[in-house]
Amino acid sequence: MVDLGLKTLLFDKVRFLITVSGVAFAVTLVLVQGGLFVGLLDNSTITIEKLGADLWITSKNSPNLDFVHQFPDSNLYRARSVPGISRADNLILSFMQVALPTGAEETTIVYAMQDFSRWGVPWELEAGSLDGLESGSFVAFDESASKRFGPFEVGDYREVNGHRFRVVGKTRGAKSFTTTPLAFMDFHRAQELQPDLLSGKTSYIVVKLAPDADPAAVKAELERRLPYNDVYTAKAWAERSRDYWVANTGIGFNAFLTVFLGCLVGVVVVAQTLYTSTMEHLKEFGTVKAIGGSNLDIYRMLGQQASIAAVVGFALGYVPAELLKPVIAGAGLKLIIRPELTAVVFVGTVVLCLLSAIVSFRKVKNIDPALVFRT
Amino acid sequence: MFTVVAEDVTKTFREGRETVAVLKGASLHVEAGEVVALEGPSGSGKTTFLSILGCLLSATSGHVVIAGEKVDQARPSACQAVRRRHIGFVFQQFNLFPALTAAENVEYALNLKGVDGTAAKAQARELLERVGMADRMRFLPRDLSGGQKQRVAIARALVASPSVILADEPTANLDASVATQVLELFGELARREQRSLLIVTHDPRVRHVADRVVGIADGRIAA
């Protein structure tokens, strides 16, 4: 079978290049924006996922992981008394100030526990160790802090809230939604640093369930015993934290808008080039009808051209998006292109390109048959 | 036996608030193997009449029978079926697909008529050989002369052995010697293969190959 659609599409190489470039640009835009969005949301809950707690006890109505109110750290004992819990610990999360060698100050988000090793922290260590944080004024920073704090090494000293700390560890991959660098220190040391806010207080109680425990029953019992707290499963708490950023900060709308604009660019480019191409080939389509073809034959041809533009455009748009990953990482951001995102963008590209061909379908349907006789 | 029967065909078009009658009761009968030249001034309704006979356009009234099949104007799919089975077209501008080679142009027409694969390739080759284009099969239209393009168009019109070939000014874009060759080829094929050939033309040379010349003026056929 002679493939008229494919041959016609490839015959005008410049037009084909313009079409697929438009699609590729839109695909890159959508993948990068979508990937950055996923990366930011991933940052916002990475500690929830990596800590491995089954349940999170928070202050009442805490909106998300970073914006939390403190509550009495003695609540821990009530939590520990609930059957079905294998381990429960206090966790402080608090914004503190780091004095830099330049004299400037930067904010850090301090995570403080009595024993991080029981909770799989750090999940990635670049240098040093988090063991023995409680034995002195020791702190660990994530390597991403070097972007804001300047270069630092294990053994260096930094001032946190006016107290001198020795850097004993350098972690990797511990990030926050706002890109504020993360620091790790001992629970009591953190309380000492902010006595007004943290004395006798904690931000969270993290809970690990016993292997045979019923999560719903334990959660219900915790809620009964701690009526002034909320209890979330790790999944629910992560979702709440993500939803906060998406709904309350406009980032969700921003991402949607960029993805929408990307789609619009792709649709307009494909629709415009297909329509122009259809107009230029109108006489050929009339000829197809005259020599025995139907509207359906022509629709199929246009659909095939749109699909090819979509597939080639997607492939050409996907490659730069992948290549941008290290560049974006260099800027301290994460570009996460998950298979689900790739699949959605691919299907979306094909569907939108096919939809854009509909404009041309209408033109073909109304072709004046006598057009073939005109000079 | 008549392969083309057009009886009292009318065609009106709406132009704004006005209704314009282009055909006002045109009738024509063409026998198998007959070559008929249809002549008339611009605006006389030649192309409209050709479009109706070719089932590209529906008549406002009257009836058309092609190769014994009454053309049901109200059913586009039926018109398409008649066109596919019984009619071949040759156009003034050749209307070849620029992205396809000569062989592919003919093969594609075969594909549309249900012939695929090696059978389509073999038939395309045979048809191009019949019009003397065996050595240009792999050429794109842009690499062919006007006469060669028209030969390819004739080969395409012969696909699936149509009973009727409708040609619209087939020599208008050809120089004198090539036009004569093309007309001779037309006449020979029509008579040898018993096809009805209706040529709309201004070219007086067509009269030499036509069995009959009919005129059209003001939407009516004049003998």
mmCIF file of N, CA, C and O in Angstrom, chain B residues 9-15 18-25 48 52 57-61:
data_model
loop_
_atom_site.group_PDB
_atom_site.id
_atom_site.type_symbol
_atom_site.label_atom_id
_atom_site.label_comp_id
_atom_site.label_asym_id
_atom_site.label_seq_id
_atom_site.Cartn_x
_atom_site.Cartn_y
_atom_site.Cartn_z
ATOM 1 N N VAL B 9 -30.532 17.371 -17.029
ATOM 2 C CA VAL B 9 -29.803 17.695 -15.783
ATOM 3 C C VAL B 9 -29.790 19.201 -15.546
ATOM 4 O O VAL B 9 -29.427 19.975 -16.437
ATOM 5 N N THR B 10 -30.207 19.584 -14.334
ATOM 6 C CA THR B 10 -30.101 21.002 -13.961
ATOM 7 C C THR B 10 -29.209 21.128 -12.725
ATOM 8 O O THR B 10 -29.097 20.190 -11.942
ATOM 9 N N LYS B 11 -28.627 22.287 -12.605
ATOM 10 C CA LYS B 11 -27.813 22.561 -11.410
ATOM 11 C C LYS B 11 -27.903 24.046 -11.086
ATOM 12 O O LYS B 11 -27.630 24.904 -11.943
ATOM 13 N N THR B 12 -28.312 24.317 -9.872
ATOM 14 C CA THR B 12 -28.361 25.715 -9.443
ATOM 15 C C THR B 12 -27.453 25.893 -8.228
ATOM 16 O O THR B 12 -27.266 24.966 -7.440
ATOM 17 N N PHE B 13 -26.900 27.064 -8.106
ATOM 18 C CA PHE B 13 -26.057 27.404 -6.947
ATOM 19 C C PHE B 13 -26.632 28.646 -6.274
ATOM 20 O O PHE B 13 -27.202 29.502 -6.945
ATOM 21 N N ARG B 14 -26.471 28.715 -4.974
ATOM 22 C CA ARG B 14 -26.863 29.923 -4.255
ATOM 23 C C ARG B 14 -25.665 30.854 -4.221
ATOM 24 O O ARG B 14 -24.574 30.459 -3.855
ATOM 25 N N GLU B 15 -25.867 32.060 -4.649
ATOM 26 C CA GLU B 15 -24.802 33.074 -4.540
ATOM 27 C C GLU B 15 -25.376 34.243 -3.774
ATOM 28 O O GLU B 15 -26.077 35.081 -4.350
ATOM 29 N N GLU B 18 -29.099 35.336 -4.281
ATOM 30 C CA GLU B 18 -29.553 34.934 -5.624
ATOM 31 C C GLU B 18 -29.311 33.454 -5.881
ATOM 32 O O GLU B 18 -28.385 32.852 -5.340
ATOM 33 N N THR B 19 -30.135 32.882 -6.727
ATOM 34 C CA THR B 19 -29.935 31.512 -7.179
ATOM 35 C C THR B 19 -29.506 31.571 -8.642
ATOM 36 O O THR B 19 -30.191 32.185 -9.475
ATOM 37 N N VAL B 20 -28.369 30.966 -8.906
ATOM 38 C CA VAL B 20 -27.835 31.006 -10.275
ATOM 39 C C VAL B 20 -27.998 29.621 -10.898
ATOM 40 O O VAL B 20 -27.552 28.620 -10.329
ATOM 41 N N ALA B 21 -28.635 29.565 -12.055
ATOM 42 C CA ALA B 21 -28.800 28.277 -12.755
ATOM 43 C C ALA B 21 -27.630 28.106 -13.712
ATOM 44 O O ALA B 21 -27.478 28.873 -14.670
ATOM 45 N N VAL B 22 -26.786 27.114 -13.450
ATOM 46 C CA VAL B 22 -25.620 26.882 -14.303
ATOM 47 C C VAL B 22 -25.975 25.887 -15.411
ATOM 48 O O VAL B 22 -25.611 26.069 -16.565
ATOM 49 N N LEU B 23 -26.708 24.839 -15.050
ATOM 50 C CA LEU B 23 -27.186 23.884 -16.056
ATOM 51 C C LEU B 23 -28.714 23.982 -16.106
ATOM 52 O O LEU B 23 -29.369 23.973 -15.061
ATOM 53 N N LYS B 24 -29.223 24.049 -17.342
ATOM 54 C CA LYS B 24 -30.680 24.278 -17.468
ATOM 55 C C LYS B 24 -31.324 23.162 -18.289
ATOM 56 O O LYS B 24 -32.021 23.417 -19.267
ATOM 57 N N GLY B 25 -31.025 21.954 -17.938
ATOM 58 C CA GLY B 25 -31.637 20.825 -18.645
ATOM 59 C C GLY B 25 -30.693 20.224 -19.677
ATOM 60 O O GLY B 25 -31.088 20.026 -20.840
ATOM 61 N N THR B 48 -19.132 22.077 -14.563
ATOM 62 C CA THR B 48 -20.210 21.621 -13.680
ATOM 63 C C THR B 48 -20.817 20.325 -14.217
ATOM 64 O O THR B 48 -21.057 19.369 -13.461
ATOM 65 N N ILE B 52 -20.788 16.600 -12.456
ATOM 66 C CA ILE B 52 -22.000 15.801 -12.186
ATOM 67 C C ILE B 52 -21.859 14.412 -12.815
ATOM 68 O O ILE B 52 -22.164 13.399 -12.178
ATOM 69 N N LEU B 57 -20.309 15.972 -8.003
ATOM 70 C CA LEU B 57 -21.293 17.001 -7.670
ATOM 71 C C LEU B 57 -22.676 16.416 -7.947
ATOM 72 O O LEU B 57 -22.833 15.627 -8.881
ATOM 73 N N SER B 58 -23.635 16.779 -7.122
ATOM 74 C CA SER B 58 -24.979 16.244 -7.371
ATOM 75 C C SER B 58 -25.813 17.236 -8.177
ATOM 76 O O SER B 58 -25.664 18.456 -8.018
ATOM 77 N N ALA B 59 -26.666 16.697 -9.050
ATOM 78 C CA ALA B 59 -27.529 17.553 -9.876
ATOM 79 C C ALA B 59 -28.701 18.037 -9.034
ATOM 80 O O ALA B 59 -29.103 17.371 -8.070
ATOM 81 N N THR B 60 -29.225 19.195 -9.398
ATOM 82 C CA THR B 60 -30.412 19.695 -8.695
ATOM 83 C C THR B 60 -31.637 18.896 -9.137
ATOM 84 O O THR B 60 -32.490 18.539 -8.330
ATOM 85 N N SER B 61 -31.697 18.569 -10.422
ATOM 86 C CA SER B 61 -32.762 17.686 -10.917
ATOM 87 C C SER B 61 -32.255 16.956 -12.158
ATOM 88 O O SER B 61 -31.152 17.228 -12.645
#
